[in-house]
mmCIF file with all atom_site columns, C-alpha atoms in Angstrom:
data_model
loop_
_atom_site.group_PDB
_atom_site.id
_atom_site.type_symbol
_atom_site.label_atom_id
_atom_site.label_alt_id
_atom_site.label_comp_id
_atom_site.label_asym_id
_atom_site.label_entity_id
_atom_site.label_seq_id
_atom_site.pdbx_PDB_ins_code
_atom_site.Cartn_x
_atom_site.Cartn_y
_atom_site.Cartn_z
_atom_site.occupancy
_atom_site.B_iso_or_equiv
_atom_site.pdbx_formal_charge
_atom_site.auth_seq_id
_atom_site.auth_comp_id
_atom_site.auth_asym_id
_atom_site.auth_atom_id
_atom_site.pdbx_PDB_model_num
ATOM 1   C CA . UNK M 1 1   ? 50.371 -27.122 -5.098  1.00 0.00 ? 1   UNK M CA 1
ATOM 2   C CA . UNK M 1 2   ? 52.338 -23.811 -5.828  1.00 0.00 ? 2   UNK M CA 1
ATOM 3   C CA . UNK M 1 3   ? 53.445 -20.674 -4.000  1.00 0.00 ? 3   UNK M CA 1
ATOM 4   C CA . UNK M 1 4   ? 52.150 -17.581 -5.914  1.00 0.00 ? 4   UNK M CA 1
ATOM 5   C CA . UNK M 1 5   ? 54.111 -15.718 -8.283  1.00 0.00 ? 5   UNK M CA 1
ATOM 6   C CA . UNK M 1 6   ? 53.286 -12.476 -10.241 1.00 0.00 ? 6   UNK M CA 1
ATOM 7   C CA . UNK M 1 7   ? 53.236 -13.187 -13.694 1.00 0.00 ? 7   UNK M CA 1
ATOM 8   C CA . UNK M 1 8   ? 51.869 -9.329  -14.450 1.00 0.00 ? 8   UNK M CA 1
ATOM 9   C CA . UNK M 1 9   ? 53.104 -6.319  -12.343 1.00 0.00 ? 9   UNK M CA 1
ATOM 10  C CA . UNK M 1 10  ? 51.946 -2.966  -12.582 1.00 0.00 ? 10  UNK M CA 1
ATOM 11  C CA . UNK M 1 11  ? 53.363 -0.115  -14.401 1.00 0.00 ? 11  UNK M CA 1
ATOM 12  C CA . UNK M 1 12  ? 53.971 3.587   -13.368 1.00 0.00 ? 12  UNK M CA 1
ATOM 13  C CA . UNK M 1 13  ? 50.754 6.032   -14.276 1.00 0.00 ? 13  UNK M CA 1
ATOM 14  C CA . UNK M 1 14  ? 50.316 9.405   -15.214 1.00 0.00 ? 14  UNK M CA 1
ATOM 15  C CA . UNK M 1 15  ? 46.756 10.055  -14.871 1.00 0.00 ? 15  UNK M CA 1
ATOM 16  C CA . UNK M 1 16  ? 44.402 13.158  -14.247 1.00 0.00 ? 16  UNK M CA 1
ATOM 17  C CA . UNK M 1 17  ? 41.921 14.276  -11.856 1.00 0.00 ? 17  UNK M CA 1
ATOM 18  C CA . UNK M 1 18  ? 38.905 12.872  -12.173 1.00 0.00 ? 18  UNK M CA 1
ATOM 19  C CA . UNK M 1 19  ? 39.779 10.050  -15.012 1.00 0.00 ? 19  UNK M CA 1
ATOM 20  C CA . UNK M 1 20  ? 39.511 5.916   -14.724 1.00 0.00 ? 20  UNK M CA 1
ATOM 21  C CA . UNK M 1 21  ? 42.450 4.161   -14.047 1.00 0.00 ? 21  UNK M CA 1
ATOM 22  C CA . UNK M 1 22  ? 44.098 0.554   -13.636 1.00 0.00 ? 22  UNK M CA 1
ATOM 23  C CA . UNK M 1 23  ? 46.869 -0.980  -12.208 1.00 0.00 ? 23  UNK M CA 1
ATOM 24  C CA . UNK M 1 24  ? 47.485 -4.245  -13.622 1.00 0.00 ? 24  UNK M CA 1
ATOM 25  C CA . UNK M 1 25  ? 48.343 -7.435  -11.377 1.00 0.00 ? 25  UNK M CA 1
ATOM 26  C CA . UNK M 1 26  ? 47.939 -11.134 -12.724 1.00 0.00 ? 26  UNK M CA 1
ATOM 27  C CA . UNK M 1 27  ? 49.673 -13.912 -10.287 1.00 0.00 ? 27  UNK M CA 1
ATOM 28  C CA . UNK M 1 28  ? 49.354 -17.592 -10.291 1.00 0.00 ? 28  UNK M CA 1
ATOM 29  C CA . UNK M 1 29  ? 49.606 -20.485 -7.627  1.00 0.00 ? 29  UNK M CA 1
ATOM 30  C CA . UNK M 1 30  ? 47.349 -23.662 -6.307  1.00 0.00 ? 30  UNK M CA 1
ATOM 31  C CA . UNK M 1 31  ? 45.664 -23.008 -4.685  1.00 0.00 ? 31  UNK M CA 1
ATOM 32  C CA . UNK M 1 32  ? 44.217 -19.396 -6.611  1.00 0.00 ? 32  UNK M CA 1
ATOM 33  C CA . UNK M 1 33  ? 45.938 -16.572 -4.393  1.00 0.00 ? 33  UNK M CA 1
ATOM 34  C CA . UNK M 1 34  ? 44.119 -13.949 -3.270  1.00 0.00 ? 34  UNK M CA 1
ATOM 35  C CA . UNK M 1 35  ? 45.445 -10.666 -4.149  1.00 0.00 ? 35  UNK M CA 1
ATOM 36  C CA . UNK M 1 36  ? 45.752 -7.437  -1.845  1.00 0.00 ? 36  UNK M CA 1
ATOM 37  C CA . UNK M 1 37  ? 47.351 -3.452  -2.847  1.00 0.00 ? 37  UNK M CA 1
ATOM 38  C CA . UNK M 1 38  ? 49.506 -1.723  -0.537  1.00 0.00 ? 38  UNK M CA 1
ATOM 39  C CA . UNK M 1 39  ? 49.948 1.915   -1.149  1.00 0.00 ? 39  UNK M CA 1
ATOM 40  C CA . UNK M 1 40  ? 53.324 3.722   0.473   1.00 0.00 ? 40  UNK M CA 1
ATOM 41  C CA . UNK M 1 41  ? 53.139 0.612   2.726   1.00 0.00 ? 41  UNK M CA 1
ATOM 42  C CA . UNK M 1 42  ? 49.368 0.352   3.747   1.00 0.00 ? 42  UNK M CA 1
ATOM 43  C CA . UNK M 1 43  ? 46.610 -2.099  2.947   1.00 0.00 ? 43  UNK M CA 1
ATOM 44  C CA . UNK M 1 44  ? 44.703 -0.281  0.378   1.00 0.00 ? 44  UNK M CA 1
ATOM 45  C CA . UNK M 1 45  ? 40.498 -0.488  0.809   1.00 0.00 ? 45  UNK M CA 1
ATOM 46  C CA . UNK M 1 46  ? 38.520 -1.766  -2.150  1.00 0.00 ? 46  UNK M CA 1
ATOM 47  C CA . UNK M 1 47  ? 35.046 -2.213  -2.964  1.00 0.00 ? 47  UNK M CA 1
ATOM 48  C CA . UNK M 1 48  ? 35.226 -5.642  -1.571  1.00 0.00 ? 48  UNK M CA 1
ATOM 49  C CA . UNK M 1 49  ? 35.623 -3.757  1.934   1.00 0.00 ? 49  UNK M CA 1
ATOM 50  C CA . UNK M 1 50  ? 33.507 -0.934  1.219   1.00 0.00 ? 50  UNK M CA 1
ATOM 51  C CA . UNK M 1 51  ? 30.919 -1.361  -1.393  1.00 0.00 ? 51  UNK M CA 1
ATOM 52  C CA . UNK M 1 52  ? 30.865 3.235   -1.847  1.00 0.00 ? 52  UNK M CA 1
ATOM 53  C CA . UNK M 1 53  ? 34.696 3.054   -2.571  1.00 0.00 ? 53  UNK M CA 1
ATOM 54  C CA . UNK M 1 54  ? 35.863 4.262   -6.189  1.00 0.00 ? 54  UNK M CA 1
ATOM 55  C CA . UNK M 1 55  ? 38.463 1.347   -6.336  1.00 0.00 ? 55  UNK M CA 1
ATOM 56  C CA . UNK M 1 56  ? 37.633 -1.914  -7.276  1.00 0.00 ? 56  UNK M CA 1
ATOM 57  C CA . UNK M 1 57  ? 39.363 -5.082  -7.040  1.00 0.00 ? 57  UNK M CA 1
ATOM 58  C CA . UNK M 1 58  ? 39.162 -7.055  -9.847  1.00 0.00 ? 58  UNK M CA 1
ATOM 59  C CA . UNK M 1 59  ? 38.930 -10.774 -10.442 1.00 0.00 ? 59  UNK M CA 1
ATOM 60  C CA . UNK M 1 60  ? 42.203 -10.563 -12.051 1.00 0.00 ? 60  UNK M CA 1
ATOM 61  C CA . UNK M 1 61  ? 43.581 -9.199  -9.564  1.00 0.00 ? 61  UNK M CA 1
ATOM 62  C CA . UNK M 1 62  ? 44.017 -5.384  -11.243 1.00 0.00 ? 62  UNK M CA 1
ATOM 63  C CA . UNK M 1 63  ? 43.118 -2.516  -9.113  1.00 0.00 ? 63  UNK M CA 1
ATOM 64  C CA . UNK M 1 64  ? 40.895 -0.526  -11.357 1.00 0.00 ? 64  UNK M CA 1
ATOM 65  C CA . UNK M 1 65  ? 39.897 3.631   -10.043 1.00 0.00 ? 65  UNK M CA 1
ATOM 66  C CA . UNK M 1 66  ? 36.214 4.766   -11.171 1.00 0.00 ? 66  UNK M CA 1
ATOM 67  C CA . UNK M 1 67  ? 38.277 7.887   -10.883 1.00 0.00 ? 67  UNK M CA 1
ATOM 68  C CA . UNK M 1 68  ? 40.708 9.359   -9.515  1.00 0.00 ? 68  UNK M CA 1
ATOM 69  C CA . UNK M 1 69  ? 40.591 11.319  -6.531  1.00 0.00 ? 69  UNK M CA 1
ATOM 70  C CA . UNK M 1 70  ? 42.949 14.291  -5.676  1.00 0.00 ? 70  UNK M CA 1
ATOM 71  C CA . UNK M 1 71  ? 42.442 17.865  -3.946  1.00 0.00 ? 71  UNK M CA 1
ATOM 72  C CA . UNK M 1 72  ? 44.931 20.129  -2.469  1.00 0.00 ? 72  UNK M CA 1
ATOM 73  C CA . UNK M 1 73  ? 44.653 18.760  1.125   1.00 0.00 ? 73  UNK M CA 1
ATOM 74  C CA . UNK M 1 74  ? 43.664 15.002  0.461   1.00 0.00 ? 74  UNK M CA 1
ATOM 75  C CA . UNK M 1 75  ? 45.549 12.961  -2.106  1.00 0.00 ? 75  UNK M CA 1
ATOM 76  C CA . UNK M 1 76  ? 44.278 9.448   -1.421  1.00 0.00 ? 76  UNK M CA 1
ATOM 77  C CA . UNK M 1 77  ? 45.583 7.761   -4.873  1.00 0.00 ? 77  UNK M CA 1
ATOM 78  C CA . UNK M 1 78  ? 48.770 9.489   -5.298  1.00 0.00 ? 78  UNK M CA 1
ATOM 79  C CA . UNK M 1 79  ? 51.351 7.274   -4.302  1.00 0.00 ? 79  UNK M CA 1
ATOM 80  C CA . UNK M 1 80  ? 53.575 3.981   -4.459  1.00 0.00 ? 80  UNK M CA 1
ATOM 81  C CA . UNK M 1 81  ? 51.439 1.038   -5.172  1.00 0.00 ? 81  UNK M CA 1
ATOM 82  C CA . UNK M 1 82  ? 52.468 -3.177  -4.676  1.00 0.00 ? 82  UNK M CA 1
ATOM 83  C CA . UNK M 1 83  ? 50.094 -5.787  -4.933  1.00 0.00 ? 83  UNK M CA 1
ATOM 84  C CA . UNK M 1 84  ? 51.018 -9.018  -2.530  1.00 0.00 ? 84  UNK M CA 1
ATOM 85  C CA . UNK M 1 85  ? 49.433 -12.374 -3.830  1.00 0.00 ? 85  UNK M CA 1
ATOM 86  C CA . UNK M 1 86  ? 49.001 -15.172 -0.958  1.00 0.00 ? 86  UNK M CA 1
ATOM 87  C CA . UNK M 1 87  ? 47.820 -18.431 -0.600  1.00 0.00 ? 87  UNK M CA 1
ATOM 88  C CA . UNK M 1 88  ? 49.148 -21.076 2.108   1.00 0.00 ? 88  UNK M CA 1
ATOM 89  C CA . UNK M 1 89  ? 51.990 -21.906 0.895   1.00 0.00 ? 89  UNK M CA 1
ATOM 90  C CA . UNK M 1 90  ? 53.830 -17.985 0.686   1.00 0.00 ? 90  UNK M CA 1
ATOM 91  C CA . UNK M 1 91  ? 53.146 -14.255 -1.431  1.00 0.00 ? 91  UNK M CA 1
ATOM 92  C CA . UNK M 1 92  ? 54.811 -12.940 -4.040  1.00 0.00 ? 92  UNK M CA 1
ATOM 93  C CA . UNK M 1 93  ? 54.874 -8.873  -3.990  1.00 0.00 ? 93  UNK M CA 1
ATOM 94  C CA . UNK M 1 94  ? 55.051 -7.121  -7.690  1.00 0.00 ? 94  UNK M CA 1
ATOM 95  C CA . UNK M 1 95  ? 57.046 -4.921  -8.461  1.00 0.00 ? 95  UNK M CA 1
ATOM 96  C CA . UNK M 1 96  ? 56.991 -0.818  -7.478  1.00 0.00 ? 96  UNK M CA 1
ATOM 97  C CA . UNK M 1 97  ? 54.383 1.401   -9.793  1.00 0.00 ? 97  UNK M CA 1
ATOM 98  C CA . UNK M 1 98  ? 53.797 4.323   -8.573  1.00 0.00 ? 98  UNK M CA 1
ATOM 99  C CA . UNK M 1 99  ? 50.294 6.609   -9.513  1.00 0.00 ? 99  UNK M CA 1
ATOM 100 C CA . UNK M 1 100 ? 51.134 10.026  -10.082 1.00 0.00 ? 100 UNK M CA 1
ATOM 101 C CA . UNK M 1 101 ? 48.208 12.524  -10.812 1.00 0.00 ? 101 UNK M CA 1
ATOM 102 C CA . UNK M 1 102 ? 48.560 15.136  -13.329 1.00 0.00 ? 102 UNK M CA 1
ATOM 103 C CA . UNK M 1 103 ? 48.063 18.971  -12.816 1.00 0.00 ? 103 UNK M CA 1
ATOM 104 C CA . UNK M 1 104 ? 47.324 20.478  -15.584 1.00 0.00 ? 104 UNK M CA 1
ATOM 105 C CA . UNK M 1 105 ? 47.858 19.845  -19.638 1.00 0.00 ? 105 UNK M CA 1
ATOM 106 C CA . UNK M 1 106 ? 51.369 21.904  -20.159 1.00 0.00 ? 106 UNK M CA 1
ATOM 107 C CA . UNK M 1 107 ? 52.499 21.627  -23.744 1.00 0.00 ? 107 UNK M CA 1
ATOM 108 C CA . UNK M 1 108 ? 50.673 18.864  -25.078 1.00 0.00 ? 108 UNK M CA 1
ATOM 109 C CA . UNK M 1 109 ? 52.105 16.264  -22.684 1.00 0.00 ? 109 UNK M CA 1
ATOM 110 C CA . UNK M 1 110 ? 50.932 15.677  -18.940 1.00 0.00 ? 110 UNK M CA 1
ATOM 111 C CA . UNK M 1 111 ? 53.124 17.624  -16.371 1.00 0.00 ? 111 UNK M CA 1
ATOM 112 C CA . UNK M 1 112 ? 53.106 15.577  -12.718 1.00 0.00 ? 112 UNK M CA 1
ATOM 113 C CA . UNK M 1 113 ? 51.832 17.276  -9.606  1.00 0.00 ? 113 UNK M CA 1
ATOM 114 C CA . UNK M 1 114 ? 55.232 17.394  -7.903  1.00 0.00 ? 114 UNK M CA 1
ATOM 115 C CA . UNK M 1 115 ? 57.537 17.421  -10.906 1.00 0.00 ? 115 UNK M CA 1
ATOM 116 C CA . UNK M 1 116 ? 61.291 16.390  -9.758  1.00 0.00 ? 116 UNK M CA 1
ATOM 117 C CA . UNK M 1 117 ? 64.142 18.906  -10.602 1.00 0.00 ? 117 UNK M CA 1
ATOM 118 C CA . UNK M 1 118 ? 66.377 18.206  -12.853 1.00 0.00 ? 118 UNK M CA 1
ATOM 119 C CA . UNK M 1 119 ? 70.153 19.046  -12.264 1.00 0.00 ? 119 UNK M CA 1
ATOM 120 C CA . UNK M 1 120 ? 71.452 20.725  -15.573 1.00 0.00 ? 120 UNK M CA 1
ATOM 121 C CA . UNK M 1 121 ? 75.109 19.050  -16.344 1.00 0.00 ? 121 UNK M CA 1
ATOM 122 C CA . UNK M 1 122 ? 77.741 21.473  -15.643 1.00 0.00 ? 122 UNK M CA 1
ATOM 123 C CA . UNK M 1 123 ? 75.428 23.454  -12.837 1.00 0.00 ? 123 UNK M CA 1
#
């Protein structure tokens, strides 16, 4: 047998309101491990808790978003997402990606919600 380890972490997103979206997670181990998100520290609910909820767990592992949902007073999939694989033997926890929903289209590109200053050399 074999503690888990995360062979495929998740990777930042940019995503907007509304849209699909995944967060990959592929980890290995014997026996299988089962695979849970955490999102800025809590234990995030799927559709394997609640059959209405717009996130799914995959059998991959993934966390896959039938869309995303954000409003001005309740951002529920903004945030920093992990996903912890277990079995009896330990967990591995992936890497940091965190899910950042986009505002509006500015210039072609995707501008985040809360964009971060940026301190001009010199200033």
């Amino acid at each position: 047998d074999a503690a888990p380890r995360v062979v495929e972490h998740p990777s930042d997103l940019i995503v907007s309101k509304g849209e699909p979206a995944t967060l990959n997670c592929k980890a290995e181990g014997r026996p299988s491990p089962t695979v849970e998100w955490y999102k800025d520290g809590d234990r995030v609910e799927t559709d394997r808790e609640d059959p209405r909820s717009h996130r799914m767990l995959l059998p991959s592992g993934s966390l896959f978003f039938l869309r995303i949902v954000h409003g001005r007073r309740s951002k529920p999939d903004e945030g920093v997402y992990v996903c912890v694989a277990r079995n009896y033997l330990g967990e591995a926890v992936s890497r940091n990606a965190s899910l950042e929903v986009a505002s509006r289209v500015f210039y072609g590109g995707l501008l985040p919600a809360s964009p971060t200053p940026t301190r001009l050399y010199g200033s």
